[in-house]
Each structure stands twice: as C-alpha cells, then as structure tokens.
Short mmCIF file of C-alpha atoms in Angstrom, two decimals:
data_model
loop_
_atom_site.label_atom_id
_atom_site.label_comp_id
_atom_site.label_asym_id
_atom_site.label_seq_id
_atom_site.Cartn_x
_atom_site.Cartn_y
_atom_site.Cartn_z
CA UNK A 349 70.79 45.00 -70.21
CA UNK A 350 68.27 48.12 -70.34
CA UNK A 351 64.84 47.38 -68.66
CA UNK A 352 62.95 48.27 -71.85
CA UNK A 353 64.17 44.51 -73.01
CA UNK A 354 62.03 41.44 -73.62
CA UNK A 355 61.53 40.37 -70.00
CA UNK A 356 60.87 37.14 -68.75
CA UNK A 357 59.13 37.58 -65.53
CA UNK A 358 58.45 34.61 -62.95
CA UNK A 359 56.03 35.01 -60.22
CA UNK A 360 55.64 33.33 -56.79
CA UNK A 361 52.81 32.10 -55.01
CA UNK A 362 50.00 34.18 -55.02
CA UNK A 363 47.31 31.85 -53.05
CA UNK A 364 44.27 33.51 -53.78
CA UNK A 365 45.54 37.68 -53.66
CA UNK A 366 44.11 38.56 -57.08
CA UNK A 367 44.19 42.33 -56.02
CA UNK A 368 47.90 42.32 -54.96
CA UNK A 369 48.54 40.56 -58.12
CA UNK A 370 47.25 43.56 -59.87
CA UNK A 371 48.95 46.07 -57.62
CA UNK A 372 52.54 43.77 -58.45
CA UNK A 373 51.66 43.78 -62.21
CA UNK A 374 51.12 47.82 -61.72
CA UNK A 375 54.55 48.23 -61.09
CA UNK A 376 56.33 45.95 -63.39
CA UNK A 377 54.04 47.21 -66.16
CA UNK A 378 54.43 44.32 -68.84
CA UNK A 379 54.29 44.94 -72.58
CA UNK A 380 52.86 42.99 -74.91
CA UNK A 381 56.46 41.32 -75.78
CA UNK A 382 56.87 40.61 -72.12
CA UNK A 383 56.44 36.68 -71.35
CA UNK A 384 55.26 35.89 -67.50
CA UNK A 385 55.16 33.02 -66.15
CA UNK A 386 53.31 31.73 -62.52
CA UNK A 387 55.13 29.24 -60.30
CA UNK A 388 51.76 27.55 -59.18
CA UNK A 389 49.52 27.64 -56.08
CA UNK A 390 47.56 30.21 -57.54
CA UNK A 391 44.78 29.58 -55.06
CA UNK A 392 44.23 28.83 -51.39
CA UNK A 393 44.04 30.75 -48.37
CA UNK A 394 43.24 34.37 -49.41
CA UNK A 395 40.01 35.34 -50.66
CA UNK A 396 39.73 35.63 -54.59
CA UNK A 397 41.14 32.26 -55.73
CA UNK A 398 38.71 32.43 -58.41
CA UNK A 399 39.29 35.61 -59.82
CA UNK A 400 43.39 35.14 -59.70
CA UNK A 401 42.57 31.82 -61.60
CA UNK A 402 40.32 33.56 -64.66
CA UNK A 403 42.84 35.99 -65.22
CA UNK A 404 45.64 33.57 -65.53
CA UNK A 405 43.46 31.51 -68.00
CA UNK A 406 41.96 33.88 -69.55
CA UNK A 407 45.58 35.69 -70.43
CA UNK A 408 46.79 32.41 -71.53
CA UNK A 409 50.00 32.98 -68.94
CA UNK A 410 52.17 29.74 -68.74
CA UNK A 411 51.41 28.46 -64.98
CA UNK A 412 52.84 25.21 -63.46
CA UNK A 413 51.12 22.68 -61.14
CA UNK A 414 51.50 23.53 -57.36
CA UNK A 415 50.94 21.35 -54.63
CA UNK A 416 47.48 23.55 -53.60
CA UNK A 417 45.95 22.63 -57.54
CA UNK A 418 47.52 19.40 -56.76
CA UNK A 419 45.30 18.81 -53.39
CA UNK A 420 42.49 20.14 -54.78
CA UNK A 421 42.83 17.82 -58.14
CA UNK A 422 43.03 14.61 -55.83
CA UNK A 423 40.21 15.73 -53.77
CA UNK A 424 37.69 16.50 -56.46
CA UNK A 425 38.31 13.73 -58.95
CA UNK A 426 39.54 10.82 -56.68
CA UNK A 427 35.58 9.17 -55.47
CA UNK A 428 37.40 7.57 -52.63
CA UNK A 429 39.31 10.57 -51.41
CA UNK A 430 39.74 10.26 -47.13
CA UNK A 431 37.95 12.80 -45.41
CA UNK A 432 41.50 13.37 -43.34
CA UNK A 433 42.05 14.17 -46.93
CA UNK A 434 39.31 16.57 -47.52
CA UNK A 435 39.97 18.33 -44.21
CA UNK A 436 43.02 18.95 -45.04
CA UNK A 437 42.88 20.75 -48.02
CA UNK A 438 40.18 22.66 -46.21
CA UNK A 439 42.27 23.29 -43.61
CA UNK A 440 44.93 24.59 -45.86
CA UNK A 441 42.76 26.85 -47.90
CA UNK A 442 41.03 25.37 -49.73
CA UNK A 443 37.21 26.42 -47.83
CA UNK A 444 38.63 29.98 -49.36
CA UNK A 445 38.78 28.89 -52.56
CA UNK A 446 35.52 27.34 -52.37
CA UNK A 447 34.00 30.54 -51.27
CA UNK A 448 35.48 32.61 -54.04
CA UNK A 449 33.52 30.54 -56.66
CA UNK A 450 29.56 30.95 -57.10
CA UNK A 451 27.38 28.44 -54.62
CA UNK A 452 31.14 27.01 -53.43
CA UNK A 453 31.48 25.40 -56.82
CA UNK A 454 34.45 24.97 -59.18
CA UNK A 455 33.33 25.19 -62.39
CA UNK A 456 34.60 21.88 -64.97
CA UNK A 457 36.64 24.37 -66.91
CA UNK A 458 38.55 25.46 -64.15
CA UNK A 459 39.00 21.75 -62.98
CA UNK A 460 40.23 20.96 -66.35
CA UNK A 461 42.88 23.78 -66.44
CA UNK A 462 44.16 22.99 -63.63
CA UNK A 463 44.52 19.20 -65.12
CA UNK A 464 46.51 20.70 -67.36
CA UNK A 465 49.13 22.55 -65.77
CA UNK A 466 52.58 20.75 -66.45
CA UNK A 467 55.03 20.05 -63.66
CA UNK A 468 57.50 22.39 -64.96
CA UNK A 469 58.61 24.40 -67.84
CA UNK A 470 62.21 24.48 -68.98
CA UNK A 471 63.18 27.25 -70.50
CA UNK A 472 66.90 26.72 -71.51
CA UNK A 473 68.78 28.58 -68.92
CA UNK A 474 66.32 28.73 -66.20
CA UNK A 475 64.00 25.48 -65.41
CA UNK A 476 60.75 26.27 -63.30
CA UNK A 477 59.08 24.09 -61.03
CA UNK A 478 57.23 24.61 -58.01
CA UNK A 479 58.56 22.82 -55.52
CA UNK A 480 61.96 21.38 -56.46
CA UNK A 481 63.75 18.39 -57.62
CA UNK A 482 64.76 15.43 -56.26
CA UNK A 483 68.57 15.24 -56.80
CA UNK A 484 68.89 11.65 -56.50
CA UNK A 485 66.68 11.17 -59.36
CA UNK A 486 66.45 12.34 -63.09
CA UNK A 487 64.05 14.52 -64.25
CA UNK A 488 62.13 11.91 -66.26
CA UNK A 489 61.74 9.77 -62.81
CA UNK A 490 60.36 12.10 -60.83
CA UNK A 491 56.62 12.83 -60.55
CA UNK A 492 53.98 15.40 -58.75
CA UNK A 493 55.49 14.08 -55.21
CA UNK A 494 58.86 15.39 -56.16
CA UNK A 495 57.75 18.06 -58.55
CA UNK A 496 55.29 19.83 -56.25
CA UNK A 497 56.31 18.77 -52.52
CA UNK A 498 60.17 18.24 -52.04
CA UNK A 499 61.35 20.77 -49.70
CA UNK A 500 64.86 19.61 -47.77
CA UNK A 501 66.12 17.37 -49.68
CA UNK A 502 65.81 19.30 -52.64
CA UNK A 503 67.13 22.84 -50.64
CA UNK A 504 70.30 21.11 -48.99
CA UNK A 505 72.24 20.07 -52.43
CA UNK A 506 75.63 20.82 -51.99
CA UNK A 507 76.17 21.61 -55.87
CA UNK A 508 73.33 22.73 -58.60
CA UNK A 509 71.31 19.98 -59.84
CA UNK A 510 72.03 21.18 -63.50
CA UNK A 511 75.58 22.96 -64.77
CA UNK A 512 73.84 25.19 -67.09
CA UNK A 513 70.57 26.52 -65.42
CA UNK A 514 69.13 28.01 -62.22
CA UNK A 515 66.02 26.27 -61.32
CA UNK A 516 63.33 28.56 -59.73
CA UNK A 517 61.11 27.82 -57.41
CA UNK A 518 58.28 28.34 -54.80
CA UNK A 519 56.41 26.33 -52.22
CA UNK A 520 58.08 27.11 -49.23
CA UNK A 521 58.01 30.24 -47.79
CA UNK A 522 61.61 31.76 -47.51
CA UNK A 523 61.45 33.23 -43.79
CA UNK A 524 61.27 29.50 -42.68
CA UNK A 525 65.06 28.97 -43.71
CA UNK A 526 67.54 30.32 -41.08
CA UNK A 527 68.62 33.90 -41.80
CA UNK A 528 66.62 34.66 -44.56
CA UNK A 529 65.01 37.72 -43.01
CA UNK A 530 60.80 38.06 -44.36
CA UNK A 531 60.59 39.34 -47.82
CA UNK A 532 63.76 38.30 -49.28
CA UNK A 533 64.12 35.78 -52.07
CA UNK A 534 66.44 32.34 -50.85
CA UNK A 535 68.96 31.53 -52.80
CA UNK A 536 70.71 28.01 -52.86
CA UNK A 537 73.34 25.82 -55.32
CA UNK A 538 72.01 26.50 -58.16
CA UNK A 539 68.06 27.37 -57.09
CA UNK A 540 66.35 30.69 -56.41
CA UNK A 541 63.40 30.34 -54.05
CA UNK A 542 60.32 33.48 -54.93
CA UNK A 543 57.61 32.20 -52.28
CA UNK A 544 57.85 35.42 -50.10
CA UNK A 545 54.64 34.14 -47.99
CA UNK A 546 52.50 36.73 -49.36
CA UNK A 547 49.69 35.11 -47.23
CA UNK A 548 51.17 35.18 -44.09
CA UNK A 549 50.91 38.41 -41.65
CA UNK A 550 55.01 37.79 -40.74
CA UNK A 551 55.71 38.48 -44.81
CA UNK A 552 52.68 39.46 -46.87
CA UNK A 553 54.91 40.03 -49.90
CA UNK A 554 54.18 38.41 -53.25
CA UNK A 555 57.46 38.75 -55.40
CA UNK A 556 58.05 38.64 -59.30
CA UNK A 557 61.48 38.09 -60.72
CA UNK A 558 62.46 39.67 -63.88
CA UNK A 559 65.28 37.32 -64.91
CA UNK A 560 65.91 39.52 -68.03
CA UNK A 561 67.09 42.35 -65.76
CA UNK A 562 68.01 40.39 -62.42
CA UNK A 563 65.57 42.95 -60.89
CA UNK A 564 62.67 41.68 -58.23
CA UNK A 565 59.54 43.38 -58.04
CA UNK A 566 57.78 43.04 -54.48
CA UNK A 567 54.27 44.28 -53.32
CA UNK A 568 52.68 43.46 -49.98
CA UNK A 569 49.03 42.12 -49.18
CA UNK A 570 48.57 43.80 -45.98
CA UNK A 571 49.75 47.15 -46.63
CA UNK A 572 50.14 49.93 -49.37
CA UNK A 573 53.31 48.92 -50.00
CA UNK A 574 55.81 48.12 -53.21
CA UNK A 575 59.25 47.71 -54.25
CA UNK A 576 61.99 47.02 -56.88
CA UNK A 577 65.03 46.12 -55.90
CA UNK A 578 68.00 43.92 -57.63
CA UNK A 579 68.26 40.67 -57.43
CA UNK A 580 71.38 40.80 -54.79
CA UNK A 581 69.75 42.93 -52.71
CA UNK A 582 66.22 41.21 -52.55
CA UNK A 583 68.25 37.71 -51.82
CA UNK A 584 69.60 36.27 -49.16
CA UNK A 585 71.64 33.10 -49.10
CA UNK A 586 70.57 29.88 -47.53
CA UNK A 587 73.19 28.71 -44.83
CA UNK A 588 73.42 24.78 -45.06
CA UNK A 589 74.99 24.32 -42.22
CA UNK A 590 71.96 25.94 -40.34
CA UNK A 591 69.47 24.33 -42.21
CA UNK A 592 66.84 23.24 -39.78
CA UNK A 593 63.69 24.08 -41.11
CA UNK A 594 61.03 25.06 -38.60
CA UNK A 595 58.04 22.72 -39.23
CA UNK A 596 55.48 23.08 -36.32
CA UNK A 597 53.35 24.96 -38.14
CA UNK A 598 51.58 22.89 -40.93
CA UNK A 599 49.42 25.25 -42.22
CA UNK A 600 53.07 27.02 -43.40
CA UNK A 601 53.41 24.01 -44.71
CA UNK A 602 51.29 23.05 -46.88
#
C-alpha cells in the first residue's frame, strides 16, 4: 500500500513531551485525510502536560482514558480521596502536570475532557485501549481497572483475545518485558504494545504506528534523534515463557 494512503496513525504515551510530540508529528507529516489517534496518558512526568493536552483538544484527535487521566480524575473529583492517594499521583507525575498549568491549576474544561475520554475505541480491525483486556472477561464486563491498569494477565494470553483484530496498546513500557531491547514496539497473541518509555532516560522514545502502512515512526526526548522503520523491524516479540516482569520500580509503573 503506497504511503501517500489514508493513514491511520496510533500514538503511545507521550506523558507530558509536547515538544517531542511535535518533532514525531514532523516526520510523519499528516494530511488533512490522515486520522490519529492517542493511546492515553497524555500527561505526567515531563514538563508540558498542559500544552500536549490543548493541542489534543483543541485538534479534536480521538484520545482514550489512561490510567495517569484516570489518577488524576479520582484525585480531583473524589472529596474523600486518601492522601496515600494524592501522593501518589504526585509521586507519579502528577506535581509536573500541576506545574505546567497557570498557579498549579487545571482548568474545569480540561477536567471535563478528560471525563470524557472513552476506555477504548474499536475500530473494526484494530481495537485500542490503553492498558489491555482482561481475557477472562467480556468487553462489556470490564471497567477502568481492566481497561486502564491490566498488565500480566492481559500480556501472557496464549491466543488473541479477538480472531479478527489486533488490539493496541500502551501503559507499560516495553523494555520491562524480557528481550525486548529499549525502543522497540512488543508484540504479543494478538496485541501490539507502542509505550516506548519516552520518559524514561533508558528509552526516551515516543513511537507512532501507522497501521495503514505497517510503518513506525520513532523520535526521542533526550536527543536529536528520529526514525522510521517497519513494523517488523521496530518489534520485537514477547517471550512467554520468560515473562517475569521487573516490578521494583513503581514509578515505571504507574
């Protein structure tokens, strides 16, 4: 298929990197017919959480619910939230989103789009969601928990969750799974995984995935750097066997 197509283009976790989110959009150069779509966890840990949220409003790009707009959701709206609670999301990233907005505020609009981000979007052959499914369950039993936290129990399925779509995904960062090397996409039965860890100093890459073309586009927070590769290069398998992730770490974790 010729790269001038209609693309659909999905896009990890950018947490906060508005300027490597232009540099990535730079080199896959969208047209007007192009339709891109944002996995969720838009904010959180780097420093322009605001900016990378107007511009996803404000372009009216389809974005799900991650477990960061999730946390900070429960923490502004819930009058009884824990202050373990609170800490944690600060902890996690959230006192960098704070100080992206004006006097540390999120504005009600904001808070209200972020209300209204669905928990996934499924688009006939390929189903998005941020964190995964629960394969014990069916779609209309699962909620946020499943939709924006599963990690292992969703990653070690044995066969795809559906026979007739890949479901992609974010959340967790692929260098965490045994032999996926930093940078490369994780693939699974029947799941693609595009959280690359731009955040992280090990990674820094935030990666787009044209599924029209099976092409990834990479570009890297920490360093002039960017690249297009195909998908079978920019992937790496996930060995189930192996699959012990490393979880001493929270702040990968959450």
């Amino acid at each position: 298929m010729s790269a001038t197509s209609h693309r659909r283009i999905v896009i990890g976790d950018v947490h906060g990197h508005y300027q490597g989110l232009m540099q990535l959009l730079e080199a896959i150069a969208p047209t007007a017919d192009d339709k891109i779509y944002f996995l969720g966890d838009l904010i959180d840990r780097g420093s322009q959480s605001s900016q990378v949220v107007d511009f996803v409003k404000e372009n009216s790009y389809p974005c799900l619910l991650g477990n960061h707009e999730h946390m900070l959701i429960k923490i502004l709206t819930d009058k009884n939230a824990s202050t373990p609670s609170i800490q944690g999301w600060l902890y996690s990233g959230g006192q960098a989103t704070l100080a992206s907005y004006k006097n540390g505020k999120i504005p009600q609009e904001h808070l209200e789009w972020f209300q209204s981000l669905p928990l996934y979007l499924d688009l006939g052959d390929i189903f998005l969601v941020h964190a995964g499914i629960d394969p014990s369950k069916t779609i209309e039993e699962q909620k946020a928990e499943q939709f924006c936290w599963i990690r292992d129990k969703f990653h070690s399925i044995q066969k795809p969750y559906f026979s007739d779509k890949v479901i992609i995904v974010g959340h967790t960062i692929t260098f965490t799974f045994p032999g996926i090397a930093p940078g490369k996409i994780a693939r699974g039965a029947g799941w693609l995984d595009l959280d690359t860890g731009a955040y992280h100093p090990r990674s820094g890459w935030l990666t787009a995935f044209d599924v029209t073309n099976r092409l990834c586009y990479q570009a890297n927070m920490f360093k002039p750097s960017v690249r297009t590769l195909p998908l079978e290069e920019a992937s790496a398998e996930v060995n189930l066997t192996s699959l012990k992730v490393n979880r001493n770490n929270s702040r990968l974790w959450t």
